[in-house]
């Protein structure tokens, strides 16, 4: 025969049991999991298509940039060669949908050519920084680094975007500086990863395997397009382009696209590369930042 004390204890156990089986913290971590569509796009600077040739002006071509971002539902994009007239046109055409850093607000106009842009209905900037890499002839060039916060989940992530120096008939002898730039980018990714926040790195690396192997070997990063780097063996998977989207190893990438369709071909001499990324809230507990 149960006493009143027994019945009271049983009721207390039944009341507490649901709370124990599903901790509030676990619910919060699941809710913080975040999906983001990222892209990297060298939009072909205006100065490269002035005068007779096969492309329209940079300003006219920003219409294609916007169409491609809309087509792929891009939330965060690393833009390269987005010169000031193109950036003004881009911001006008998107009418507040995208914010950009440094955009038109860099210390020098040239700094804005490589910018991170994000959909303001989904993300907000909580930190904006610059870092430098060696560019033509080893001269330092500023590149953007932005910490964004997802408005729905509170998840934060670092987004860095780069354009490494090419070696061509106009700018010879930059192989050494390009290698140093890639090592600098891997070092930055490793440092950012140590903060416990997911990291994305986009850019025109001006390298294929020679970008993939150092970045995935010297930093805890993976490429959205695939490939592997384990046990000291690097398998880049025969990349076709020098345009890249990397992210922390804990991220899950899917739906990778290299769009070289008609709109892209009229817009730039590079493809827009796009991928979906999933950030698991349980993997990034320290990265969740409440509003305010």
JSON list of N, CA and C in Angstrom, two decimals, residues 184-264:
[
{"chain": "A", "resi": 184, "resn": "UNK", "atom": "N", "xyz": [49.43, 32.52, -46.45]},
{"chain": "A", "resi": 184, "resn": "UNK", "atom": "CA", "xyz": [48.85, 33.51, -45.52]},
{"chain": "A", "resi": 184, "resn": "UNK", "atom": "C", "xyz": [47.37, 33.24, -45.31]},
{"chain": "A", "resi": 185, "resn": "UNK", "atom": "N", "xyz": [46.66, 32.86, -46.35]},
{"chain": "A", "resi": 185, "resn": "UNK", "atom": "CA", "xyz": [45.23, 32.59, -46.24]},
{"chain": "A", "resi": 185, "resn": "UNK", "atom": "C", "xyz": [44.96, 31.33, -45.42]},
{"chain": "A", "resi": 186, "resn": "UNK", "atom": "N", "xyz": [45.82, 30.31, -45.60]},
{"chain": "A", "resi": 186, "resn": "UNK", "atom": "CA", "xyz": [45.69, 29.10, -44.79]},
{"chain": "A", "resi": 186, "resn": "UNK", "atom": "C", "xyz": [45.96, 29.41, -43.31]},
{"chain": "A", "resi": 187, "resn": "UNK", "atom": "N", "xyz": [46.96, 30.24, -43.06]},
{"chain": "A", "resi": 187, "resn": "UNK", "atom": "CA", "xyz": [47.28, 30.64, -41.68]},
{"chain": "A", "resi": 187, "resn": "UNK", "atom": "C", "xyz": [46.09, 31.38, -41.06]},
{"chain": "A", "resi": 188, "resn": "UNK", "atom": "N", "xyz": [45.48, 32.28, -41.81]},
{"chain": "A", "resi": 188, "resn": "UNK", "atom": "CA", "xyz": [44.31, 33.01, -41.31]},
{"chain": "A", "resi": 188, "resn": "UNK", "atom": "C", "xyz": [43.16, 32.06, -41.00]},
{"chain": "A", "resi": 189, "resn": "UNK", "atom": "N", "xyz": [42.88, 31.11, -41.91]},
{"chain": "A", "resi": 189, "resn": "UNK", "atom": "CA", "xyz": [41.79, 30.16, -41.69]},
{"chain": "A", "resi": 189, "resn": "UNK", "atom": "C", "xyz": [42.04, 29.35, -40.43]},
{"chain": "A", "resi": 190, "resn": "UNK", "atom": "N", "xyz": [43.28, 28.94, -40.21]},
{"chain": "A", "resi": 190, "resn": "UNK", "atom": "CA", "xyz": [43.62, 28.17, -39.01]},
{"chain": "A", "resi": 190, "resn": "UNK", "atom": "C", "xyz": [43.40, 29.01, -37.74]},
{"chain": "A", "resi": 191, "resn": "UNK", "atom": "N", "xyz": [43.79, 30.26, -37.78]},
{"chain": "A", "resi": 191, "resn": "UNK", "atom": "CA", "xyz": [43.62, 31.15, -36.64]},
{"chain": "A", "resi": 191, "resn": "UNK", "atom": "C", "xyz": [42.14, 31.40, -36.35]},
{"chain": "A", "resi": 192, "resn": "UNK", "atom": "N", "xyz": [41.35, 31.62, -37.39]},
{"chain": "A", "resi": 192, "resn": "UNK", "atom": "CA", "xyz": [39.92, 31.86, -37.20]},
{"chain": "A", "resi": 192, "resn": "UNK", "atom": "C", "xyz": [39.22, 30.62, -36.67]},
{"chain": "A", "resi": 193, "resn": "UNK", "atom": "N", "xyz": [39.62, 29.46, -37.17]},
{"chain": "A", "resi": 193, "resn": "UNK", "atom": "CA", "xyz": [39.03, 28.20, -36.71]},
{"chain": "A", "resi": 193, "resn": "UNK", "atom": "C", "xyz": [39.20, 28.03, -35.20]},
{"chain": "A", "resi": 194, "resn": "UNK", "atom": "N", "xyz": [40.33, 28.50, -34.68]},
{"chain": "A", "resi": 194, "resn": "UNK", "atom": "CA", "xyz": [40.61, 28.36, -33.25]},
{"chain": "A", "resi": 194, "resn": "UNK", "atom": "C", "xyz": [39.66, 29.17, -32.38]},
{"chain": "A", "resi": 195, "resn": "UNK", "atom": "N", "xyz": [38.91, 30.10, -32.97]},
{"chain": "A", "resi": 195, "resn": "UNK", "atom": "CA", "xyz": [37.95, 30.89, -32.19]},
{"chain": "A", "resi": 195, "resn": "UNK", "atom": "C", "xyz": [36.66, 30.13, -31.92]},
{"chain": "A", "resi": 196, "resn": "UNK", "atom": "N", "xyz": [36.50, 28.94, -32.52]},
{"chain": "A", "resi": 196, "resn": "UNK", "atom": "CA", "xyz": [35.28, 28.17, -32.32]},
{"chain": "A", "resi": 196, "resn": "UNK", "atom": "C", "xyz": [34.12, 28.60, -33.18]},
{"chain": "A", "resi": 197, "resn": "UNK", "atom": "N", "xyz": [34.42, 29.37, -34.21]},
{"chain": "A", "resi": 197, "resn": "UNK", "atom": "CA", "xyz": [33.40, 29.88, -35.13]},
{"chain": "A", "resi": 197, "resn": "UNK", "atom": "C", "xyz": [33.68, 29.31, -36.52]},
{"chain": "A", "resi": 198, "resn": "UNK", "atom": "N", "xyz": [32.63, 28.88, -37.26]},
{"chain": "A", "resi": 198, "resn": "UNK", "atom": "CA", "xyz": [32.87, 28.35, -38.61]},
{"chain": "A", "resi": 198, "resn": "UNK", "atom": "C", "xyz": [33.50, 29.39, -39.52]},
{"chain": "A", "resi": 199, "resn": "UNK", "atom": "N", "xyz": [34.30, 28.90, -40.48]},
{"chain": "A", "resi": 199, "resn": "UNK", "atom": "CA", "xyz": [35.08, 29.77, -41.35]},
{"chain": "A", "resi": 199, "resn": "UNK", "atom": "C", "xyz": [34.76, 29.45, -42.81]},
{"chain": "A", "resi": 200, "resn": "UNK", "atom": "N", "xyz": [34.55, 30.49, -43.61]},
{"chain": "A", "resi": 200, "resn": "UNK", "atom": "CA", "xyz": [34.41, 30.36, -45.05]},
{"chain": "A", "resi": 200, "resn": "UNK", "atom": "C", "xyz": [35.48, 31.22, -45.72]},
{"chain": "A", "resi": 201, "resn": "UNK", "atom": "N", "xyz": [36.05, 30.69, -46.78]},
{"chain": "A", "resi": 201, "resn": "UNK", "atom": "CA", "xyz": [37.06, 31.41, -47.56]},
{"chain": "A", "resi": 201, "resn": "UNK", "atom": "C", "xyz": [36.71, 31.27, -49.03]},
{"chain": "A", "resi": 202, "resn": "UNK", "atom": "N", "xyz": [36.43, 32.39, -49.67]},
{"chain": "A", "resi": 202, "resn": "UNK", "atom": "CA", "xyz": [36.13, 32.40, -51.11]},
{"chain": "A", "resi": 202, "resn": "UNK", "atom": "C", "xyz": [37.21, 33.19, -51.84]},
{"chain": "A", "resi": 203, "resn": "UNK", "atom": "N", "xyz": [37.31, 32.96, -53.15]},
{"chain": "A", "resi": 203, "resn": "UNK", "atom": "CA", "xyz": [38.25, 33.79, -53.88]},
{"chain": "A", "resi": 203, "resn": "UNK", "atom": "C", "xyz": [38.67, 33.26, -55.23]},
{"chain": "A", "resi": 204, "resn": "UNK", "atom": "N", "xyz": [39.22, 34.17, -56.00]},
{"chain": "A", "resi": 204, "resn": "UNK", "atom": "CA", "xyz": [39.94, 33.84, -57.22]},
{"chain": "A", "resi": 204, "resn": "UNK", "atom": "C", "xyz": [41.39, 33.63, -56.79]},
{"chain": "A", "resi": 205, "resn": "UNK", "atom": "N", "xyz": [41.77, 32.35, -56.64]},
{"chain": "A", "resi": 205, "resn": "UNK", "atom": "CA", "xyz": [43.10, 32.02, -56.12]},
{"chain": "A", "resi": 205, "resn": "UNK", "atom": "C", "xyz": [44.18, 32.06, -57.21]},
{"chain": "A", "resi": 206, "resn": "UNK", "atom": "N", "xyz": [43.75, 32.12, -58.48]},
{"chain": "A", "resi": 206, "resn": "UNK", "atom": "CA", "xyz": [44.68, 32.03, -59.60]},
{"chain": "A", "resi": 206, "resn": "UNK", "atom": "C", "xyz": [45.53, 30.77, -59.54]},
{"chain": "A", "resi": 207, "resn": "UNK", "atom": "N", "xyz": [45.01, 29.74, -58.90]},
{"chain": "A", "resi": 207, "resn": "UNK", "atom": "CA", "xyz": [45.62, 28.41, -58.85]},
{"chain": "A", "resi": 207, "resn": "UNK", "atom": "C", "xyz": [44.52, 27.36, -58.74]},
{"chain": "A", "resi": 208, "resn": "UNK", "atom": "N", "xyz": [44.85, 26.15, -59.18]},
{"chain": "A", "resi": 208, "resn": "UNK", "atom": "CA", "xyz": [43.92, 25.03, -59.06]},
{"chain": "A", "resi": 208, "resn": "UNK", "atom": "C", "xyz": [44.40, 24.12, -57.92]},
{"chain": "A", "resi": 209, "resn": "UNK", "atom": "N", "xyz": [45.09, 23.03, -58.25]},
{"chain": "A", "resi": 209, "resn": "UNK", "atom": "CA", "xyz": [45.60, 22.13, -57.20]},
{"chain": "A", "resi": 209, "resn": "UNK", "atom": "C", "xyz": [46.50, 22.87, -56.21]},
{"chain": "A", "resi": 210, "resn": "UNK", "atom": "N", "xyz": [47.25, 23.84, -56.73]},
{"chain": "A", "resi": 210, "resn": "UNK", "atom": "CA", "xyz": [48.22, 24.55, -55.88]},
{"chain": "A", "resi": 210, "resn": "UNK", "atom": "C", "xyz": [47.55, 25.47, -54.86]},
{"chain": "A", "resi": 211, "resn": "UNK", "atom": "N", "xyz": [46.24, 25.67, -55.01]},
{"chain": "A", "resi": 211, "resn": "UNK", "atom": "CA", "xyz": [45.48, 26.36, -53.96]},
{"chain": "A", "resi": 211, "resn": "UNK", "atom": "C", "xyz": [44.85, 25.34, -53.02]},
{"chain": "A", "resi": 212, "resn": "UNK", "atom": "N", "xyz": [44.27, 24.31, -53.59]},
{"chain": "A", "resi": 212, "resn": "UNK", "atom": "CA", "xyz": [43.57, 23.31, -52.78]},
{"chain": "A", "resi": 212, "resn": "UNK", "atom": "C", "xyz": [44.49, 22.63, -51.77]},
{"chain": "A", "resi": 213, "resn": "UNK", "atom": "N", "xyz": [45.63, 22.16, -52.22]},
{"chain": "A", "resi": 213, "resn": "UNK", "atom": "CA", "xyz": [46.49, 21.35, -51.35]},
{"chain": "A", "resi": 213, "resn": "UNK", "atom": "C", "xyz": [47.04, 22.12, -50.16]},
{"chain": "A", "resi": 214, "resn": "UNK", "atom": "N", "xyz": [47.59, 23.34, -50.32]},
{"chain": "A", "resi": 214, "resn": "UNK", "atom": "CA", "xyz": [48.07, 24.06, -49.14]},
{"chain": "A", "resi": 214, "resn": "UNK", "atom": "C", "xyz": [46.95, 24.45, -48.17]},
{"chain": "A", "resi": 215, "resn": "UNK", "atom": "N", "xyz": [45.81, 24.88, -48.70]},
{"chain": "A", "resi": 215, "resn": "UNK", "atom": "CA", "xyz": [44.74, 25.35, -47.81]},
{"chain": "A", "resi": 215, "resn": "UNK", "atom": "C", "xyz": [44.14, 24.20, -47.02]},
{"chain": "A", "resi": 216, "resn": "UNK", "atom": "N", "xyz": [43.89, 23.06, -47.68]},
{"chain": "A", "resi": 216, "resn": "UNK", "atom": "CA", "xyz": [43.31, 21.92, -46.95]},
{"chain": "A", "resi": 216, "resn": "UNK", "atom": "C", "xyz": [44.35, 21.15, -46.15]},
{"chain": "A", "resi": 217, "resn": "UNK", "atom": "N", "xyz": [45.64, 21.35, -46.47]},
{"chain": "A", "resi": 217, "resn": "UNK", "atom": "CA", "xyz": [46.68, 20.66, -45.73]},
{"chain": "A", "resi": 217, "resn": "UNK", "atom": "C", "xyz": [47.19, 21.42, -44.53]},
{"chain": "A", "resi": 218, "resn": "UNK", "atom": "N", "xyz": [47.16, 22.76, -44.58]},
{"chain": "A", "resi": 218, "resn": "UNK", "atom": "CA", "xyz": [47.71, 23.57, -43.51]},
{"chain": "A", "resi": 218, "resn": "UNK", "atom": "C", "xyz": [46.64, 24.22, -42.64]},
{"chain": "A", "resi": 219, "resn": "UNK", "atom": "N", "xyz": [45.38, 24.00, -42.97]},
{"chain": "A", "resi": 219, "resn": "UNK", "atom": "CA", "xyz": [44.28, 24.52, -42.16]},
{"chain": "A", "resi": 219, "resn": "UNK", "atom": "C", "xyz": [43.16, 23.47, -42.15]},
{"chain": "A", "resi": 220, "resn": "UNK", "atom": "N", "xyz": [42.33, 23.47, -41.11]},
{"chain": "A", "resi": 220, "resn": "UNK", "atom": "CA", "xyz": [41.23, 22.50, -41.04]},
{"chain": "A", "resi": 220, "resn": "UNK", "atom": "C", "xyz": [40.07, 22.91, -41.94]},
{"chain": "A", "resi": 221, "resn": "UNK", "atom": "N", "xyz": [40.33, 22.89, -43.25]},
{"chain": "A", "resi": 221, "resn": "UNK", "atom": "CA", "xyz": [39.38, 23.36, -44.25]},
{"chain": "A", "resi": 221, "resn": "UNK", "atom": "C", "xyz": [39.10, 22.28, -45.29]},
{"chain": "A", "resi": 222, "resn": "UNK", "atom": "N", "xyz": [37.94, 22.40, -45.91]},
{"chain": "A", "resi": 222, "resn": "UNK", "atom": "CA", "xyz": [37.59, 21.54, -47.04]},
{"chain": "A", "resi": 222, "resn": "UNK", "atom": "C", "xyz": [37.05, 22.41, -48.17]},
{"chain": "A", "resi": 223, "resn": "UNK", "atom": "N", "xyz": [37.07, 21.88, -49.38]},
{"chain": "A", "resi": 223, "resn": "UNK", "atom": "CA", "xyz": [36.55, 22.62, -50.53]},
{"chain": "A", "resi": 223, "resn": "UNK", "atom": "C", "xyz": [35.11, 22.21, -50.81]},
{"chain": "A", "resi": 224, "resn": "UNK", "atom": "N", "xyz": [34.30, 23.18, -51.15]},
{"chain": "A", "resi": 224, "resn": "UNK", "atom": "CA", "xyz": [32.90, 22.89, -51.45]},
{"chain": "A", "resi": 224, "resn": "UNK", "atom": "C", "xyz": [32.77, 21.94, -52.63]},
{"chain": "A", "resi": 225, "resn": "UNK", "atom": "N", "xyz": [33.71, 21.99, -53.56]},
{"chain": "A", "resi": 225, "resn": "UNK", "atom": "CA", "xyz": [33.63, 21.14, -54.76]},
{"chain": "A", "resi": 225, "resn": "UNK", "atom": "C", "xyz": [34.07, 19.71, -54.49]},
{"chain": "A", "resi": 226, "resn": "UNK", "atom": "N", "xyz": [34.64, 19.42, -53.31]},
{"chain": "A", "resi": 226, "resn": "UNK", "atom": "CA", "xyz": [35.11, 18.08, -53.00]},
{"chain": "A", "resi": 226, "resn": "UNK", "atom": "C", "xyz": [36.62, 17.99, -53.05]},
{"chain": "A", "resi": 227, "resn": "UNK", "atom": "N", "xyz": [37.13, 16.77, -53.17]},
{"chain": "A", "resi": 227, "resn": "UNK", "atom": "CA", "xyz": [38.56, 16.52, -53.06]},
{"chain": "A", "resi": 227, "resn": "UNK", "atom": "C", "xyz": [38.89, 16.04, -51.65]},
{"chain": "A", "resi": 228, "resn": "UNK", "atom": "N", "xyz": [40.09, 15.53, -51.46]},
{"chain": "A", "resi": 228, "resn": "UNK", "atom": "CA", "xyz": [40.48, 15.03, -50.15]},
{"chain": "A", "resi": 228, "resn": "UNK", "atom": "C", "xyz": [41.95, 15.33, -49.87]},
{"chain": "A", "resi": 229, "resn": "UNK", "atom": "N", "xyz": [42.26, 15.37, -48.59]},
{"chain": "A", "resi": 229, "resn": "UNK", "atom": "CA", "xyz": [43.64, 15.59, -48.16]},
{"chain": "A", "resi": 229, "resn": "UNK", "atom": "C", "xyz": [43.82, 14.87, -46.82]},
{"chain": "A", "resi": 230, "resn": "UNK", "atom": "N", "xyz": [44.21, 13.61, -46.89]},
{"chain": "A", "resi": 230, "resn": "UNK", "atom": "CA", "xyz": [44.35, 12.79, -45.68]},
{"chain": "A", "resi": 230, "resn": "UNK", "atom": "C", "xyz": [45.65, 12.00, -45.76]},
{"chain": "A", "resi": 231, "resn": "UNK", "atom": "N", "xyz": [46.23, 11.78, -44.58]},
{"chain": "A", "resi": 231, "resn": "UNK", "atom": "CA", "xyz": [47.46, 11.01, -44.52]},
{"chain": "A", "resi": 231, "resn": "UNK", "atom": "C", "xyz": [48.58, 11.56, -45.34]},
{"chain": "A", "resi": 232, "resn": "UNK", "atom": "N", "xyz": [48.59, 12.88, -45.51]},
{"chain": "A", "resi": 232, "resn": "UNK", "atom": "CA", "xyz": [49.64, 13.51, -46.30]},
{"chain": "A", "resi": 232, "resn": "UNK", "atom": "C", "xyz": [49.45, 13.41, -47.80]},
{"chain": "A", "resi": 233, "resn": "UNK", "atom": "N", "xyz": [48.35, 12.80, -48.25]},
{"chain": "A", "resi": 233, "resn": "UNK", "atom": "CA", "xyz": [48.07, 12.66, -49.69]},
{"chain": "A", "resi": 233, "resn": "UNK", "atom": "C", "xyz": [46.96, 13.61, -50.10]},
{"chain": "A", "resi": 234, "resn": "UNK", "atom": "N", "xyz": [47.25, 14.47, -51.06]},
{"chain": "A", "resi": 234, "resn": "UNK", "atom": "CA", "xyz": [46.30, 15.48, -51.53]},
{"chain": "A", "resi": 234, "resn": "UNK", "atom": "C", "xyz": [45.72, 15.05, -52.87]},
{"chain": "A", "resi": 235, "resn": "UNK", "atom": "N", "xyz": [44.40, 15.00, -52.93]},
{"chain": "A", "resi": 235, "resn": "UNK", "atom": "CA", "xyz": [43.69, 14.67, -54.18]},
{"chain": "A", "resi": 235, "resn": "UNK", "atom": "C", "xyz": [42.70, 15.79, -54.45]},
{"chain": "A", "resi": 236, "resn": "UNK", "atom": "N", "xyz": [43.08, 16.70, -55.31]},
{"chain": "A", "resi": 236, "resn": "UNK", "atom": "CA", "xyz": [42.27, 17.89, -55.57]},
{"chain": "A", "resi": 236, "resn": "UNK", "atom": "C", "xyz": [41.08, 17.59, -56.47]},
{"chain": "A", "resi": 237, "resn": "UNK", "atom": "N", "xyz": [41.12, 16.50, -57.23]},
{"chain": "A", "resi": 237, "resn": "UNK", "atom": "CA", "xyz": [39.99, 16.15, -58.08]},
{"chain": "A", "resi": 237, "resn": "UNK", "atom": "C", "xyz": [39.91, 16.92, -59.37]},
{"chain": "A", "resi": 238, "resn": "UNK", "atom": "N", "xyz": [41.06, 17.29, -59.94]},
{"chain": "A", "resi": 238, "resn": "UNK", "atom": "CA", "xyz": [41.13, 17.94, -61.25]},
{"chain": "A", "resi": 238, "resn": "UNK", "atom": "C", "xyz": [40.21, 19.17, -61.38]},
{"chain": "A", "resi": 239, "resn": "UNK", "atom": "N", "xyz": [40.40, 20.17, -60.54]},
{"chain": "A", "resi": 239, "resn": "UNK", "atom": "CA", "xyz": [39.56, 21.37, -60.64]},
{"chain": "A", "resi": 239, "resn": "UNK", "atom": "C", "xyz": [39.73, 22.05, -61.99]},
{"chain": "A", "resi": 240, "resn": "UNK", "atom": "N", "xyz": [38.62, 22.54, -62.53]},
{"chain": "A", "resi": 240, "resn": "UNK", "atom": "CA", "xyz": [38.65, 23.19, -63.84]},
{"chain": "A", "resi": 240, "resn": "UNK", "atom": "C", "xyz": [38.96, 24.68, -63.76]},
{"chain": "A", "resi": 241, "resn": "UNK", "atom": "N", "xyz": [38.63, 25.28, -62.62]},
{"chain": "A", "resi": 241, "resn": "UNK", "atom": "CA", "xyz": [38.74, 26.74, -62.51]},
{"chain": "A", "resi": 241, "resn": "UNK", "atom": "C", "xyz": [39.63, 27.13, -61.34]},
{"chain": "A", "resi": 242, "resn": "UNK", "atom": "N", "xyz": [39.98, 28.40, -61.31]},
{"chain": "A", "resi": 242, "resn": "UNK", "atom": "CA", "xyz": [40.82, 28.94, -60.23]},
{"chain": "A", "resi": 242, "resn": "UNK", "atom": "C", "xyz": [39.95, 29.62, -59.16]},
{"chain": "A", "resi": 243, "resn": "UNK", "atom": "N", "xyz": [38.65, 29.49, -59.28]},
{"chain": "A", "resi": 243, "resn": "UNK", "atom": "CA", "xyz": [37.71, 30.11, -58.36]},
{"chain": "A", "resi": 243, "resn": "UNK", "atom": "C", "xyz": [37.28, 29.09, -57.31]},
{"chain": "A", "resi": 244, "resn": "UNK", "atom": "N", "xyz": [37.31, 29.50, -56.02]},
{"chain": "A", "resi": 244, "resn": "UNK", "atom": "CA", "xyz": [37.16, 28.54, -54.93]},
{"chain": "A", "resi": 244, "resn": "UNK", "atom": "C", "xyz": [36.20, 29.02, -53.86]},
{"chain": "A", "resi": 245, "resn": "UNK", "atom": "N", "xyz": [35.57, 28.02, -53.23]},
{"chain": "A", "resi": 245, "resn": "UNK", "atom": "CA", "xyz": [34.82, 28.22, -51.98]},
{"chain": "A", "resi": 245, "resn": "UNK", "atom": "C", "xyz": [35.27, 27.13, -51.02]},
{"chain": "A", "resi": 246, "resn": "UNK", "atom": "N", "xyz": [35.88, 27.54, -49.92]},
{"chain": "A", "resi": 246, "resn": "UNK", "atom": "CA", "xyz": [36.34, 26.63, -48.87]},
{"chain": "A", "resi": 246, "resn": "UNK", "atom": "C", "xyz": [35.53, 26.89, -47.60]},
{"chain": "A", "resi": 247, "resn": "UNK", "atom": "N", "xyz": [35.51, 25.89, -46.72]},
{"chain": "A", "resi": 247, "resn": "UNK", "atom": "CA", "xyz": [34.88, 26.06, -45.42]},
{"chain": "A", "resi": 247, "resn": "UNK", "atom": "C", "xyz": [35.47, 25.11, -44.41]},
{"chain": "A", "resi": 248, "resn": "UNK", "atom": "N", "xyz": [35.20, 25.34, -43.14]},
{"chain": "A", "resi": 248, "resn": "UNK", "atom": "CA", "xyz": [35.69, 24.49, -42.06]},
{"chain": "A", "resi": 248, "resn": "UNK", "atom": "C", "xyz": [35.30, 23.04, -42.29]},
{"chain": "A", "resi": 249, "resn": "UNK", "atom": "N", "xyz": [36.14, 22.12, -41.82]},
{"chain": "A", "resi": 249, "resn": "UNK", "atom": "CA", "xyz": [35.90, 20.69, -42.05]},
{"chain": "A", "resi": 249, "resn": "UNK", "atom": "C", "xyz": [34.60, 20.21, -41.44]},
{"chain": "A", "resi": 250, "resn": "UNK", "atom": "N", "xyz": [34.13, 20.85, -40.36]},
{"chain": "A", "resi": 250, "resn": "UNK", "atom": "CA", "xyz": [32.89, 20.41, -39.71]},
{"chain": "A", "resi": 250, "resn": "UNK", "atom": "C", "xyz": [31.65, 20.76, -40.51]},
{"chain": "A", "resi": 251, "resn": "UNK", "atom": "N", "xyz": [31.80, 21.58, -41.53]},
{"chain": "A", "resi": 251, "resn": "UNK", "atom": "CA", "xyz": [30.65, 21.97, -42.35]},
{"chain": "A", "resi": 251, "resn": "UNK", "atom": "C", "xyz": [30.31, 20.86, -43.34]},
{"chain": "A", "resi": 252, "resn": "UNK", "atom": "N", "xyz": [29.04, 20.84, -43.75]},
{"chain": "A", "resi": 252, "resn": "UNK", "atom": "CA", "xyz": [28.59, 19.92, -44.79]},
{"chain": "A", "resi": 252, "resn": "UNK", "atom": "C", "xyz": [28.20, 20.73, -46.02]},
{"chain": "A", "resi": 253, "resn": "UNK", "atom": "N", "xyz": [28.87, 20.47, -47.15]},
{"chain": "A", "resi": 253, "resn": "UNK", "atom": "CA", "xyz": [28.57, 21.16, -48.40]},
{"chain": "A", "resi": 253, "resn": "UNK", "atom": "C", "xyz": [27.71, 20.27, -49.30]},
{"chain": "A", "resi": 254, "resn": "UNK", "atom": "N", "xyz": [26.84, 20.90, -50.07]},
{"chain": "A", "resi": 254, "resn": "UNK", "atom": "CA", "xyz": [26.01, 20.16, -51.03]},
{"chain": "A", "resi": 254, "resn": "UNK", "atom": "C", "xyz": [25.63, 21.11, -52.17]},
{"chain": "A", "resi": 255, "resn": "UNK", "atom": "N", "xyz": [25.16, 20.51, -53.26]},
{"chain": "A", "resi": 255, "resn": "UNK", "atom": "CA", "xyz": [24.65, 21.30, -54.38]},
{"chain": "A", "resi": 255, "resn": "UNK", "atom": "C", "xyz": [25.66, 22.21, -55.04]},
{"chain": "A", "resi": 256, "resn": "UNK", "atom": "N", "xyz": [26.93, 21.79, -55.09]},
{"chain": "A", "resi": 256, "resn": "UNK", "atom": "CA", "xyz": [27.97, 22.65, -55.67]},
{"chain": "A", "resi": 256, "resn": "UNK", "atom": "C", "xyz": [27.73, 22.85, -57.17]},
{"chain": "A", "resi": 257, "resn": "UNK", "atom": "N", "xyz": [27.86, 24.10, -57.62]},
{"chain": "A", "resi": 257, "resn": "UNK", "atom": "CA", "xyz": [27.62, 24.45, -59.02]},
{"chain": "A", "resi": 257, "resn": "UNK", "atom": "C", "xyz": [28.72, 25.39, -59.51]},
{"chain": "A", "resi": 258, "resn": "UNK", "atom": "N", "xyz": [29.21, 25.13, -60.70]},
{"chain": "A", "resi": 258, "resn": "UNK", "atom": "CA", "xyz": [30.07, 26.08, -61.44]},
{"chain": "A", "resi": 258, "resn": "UNK", "atom": "C", "xyz": [29.26, 26.53, -62.64]},
{"chain": "A", "resi": 259, "resn": "UNK", "atom": "N", "xyz": [28.63, 27.69, -62.53]},
{"chain": "A", "resi": 259, "resn": "UNK", "atom": "CA", "xyz": [27.71, 28.16, -63.57]},
{"chain": "A", "resi": 259, "resn": "UNK", "atom": "C", "xyz": [28.49, 28.90, -64.65]},
{"chain": "A", "resi": 260, "resn": "UNK", "atom": "N", "xyz": [28.52, 28.31, -65.82]},
{"chain": "A", "resi": 260, "resn": "UNK", "atom": "CA", "xyz": [29.15, 28.96, -66.97]},
{"chain": "A", "resi": 260, "resn": "UNK", "atom": "C", "xyz": [28.14, 29.04, -68.10]},
{"chain": "A", "resi": 261, "resn": "UNK", "atom": "N", "xyz": [26.88, 29.30, -67.73]},
{"chain": "A", "resi": 261, "resn": "UNK", "atom": "CA", "xyz": [25.82, 29.41, -68.72]},
{"chain": "A", "resi": 261, "resn": "UNK", "atom": "C", "xyz": [25.85, 30.73, -69.45]},
{"chain": "A", "resi": 262, "resn": "UNK", "atom": "N", "xyz": [24.80, 30.98, -70.25]},
{"chain": "A", "resi": 262, "resn": "UNK", "atom": "CA", "xyz": [24.77, 32.14, -71.14]},
{"chain": "A", "resi": 262, "resn": "UNK", "atom": "C", "xyz": [24.86, 33.46, -70.38]},
{"chain": "A", "resi": 263, "resn": "UNK", "atom": "N", "xyz": [24.12, 33.57, -69.27]},
{"chain": "A", "resi": 263, "resn": "UNK", "atom": "CA", "xyz": [24.15, 34.82, -68.50]},
{"chain": "A", "resi": 263, "resn": "UNK", "atom": "C", "xyz": [25.55, 35.06, -67.95]},
{"chain": "A", "resi": 264, "resn": "UNK", "atom": "N", "xyz": [26.17, 34.00, -67.43]},
{"chain": "A", "resi": 264, "resn": "UNK", "atom": "CA", "xyz": [27.52, 34.14, -66.87]},
{"chain": "A", "resi": 264, "resn": "UNK", "atom": "C", "xyz": [28.52, 34.52, -67.96]}
]
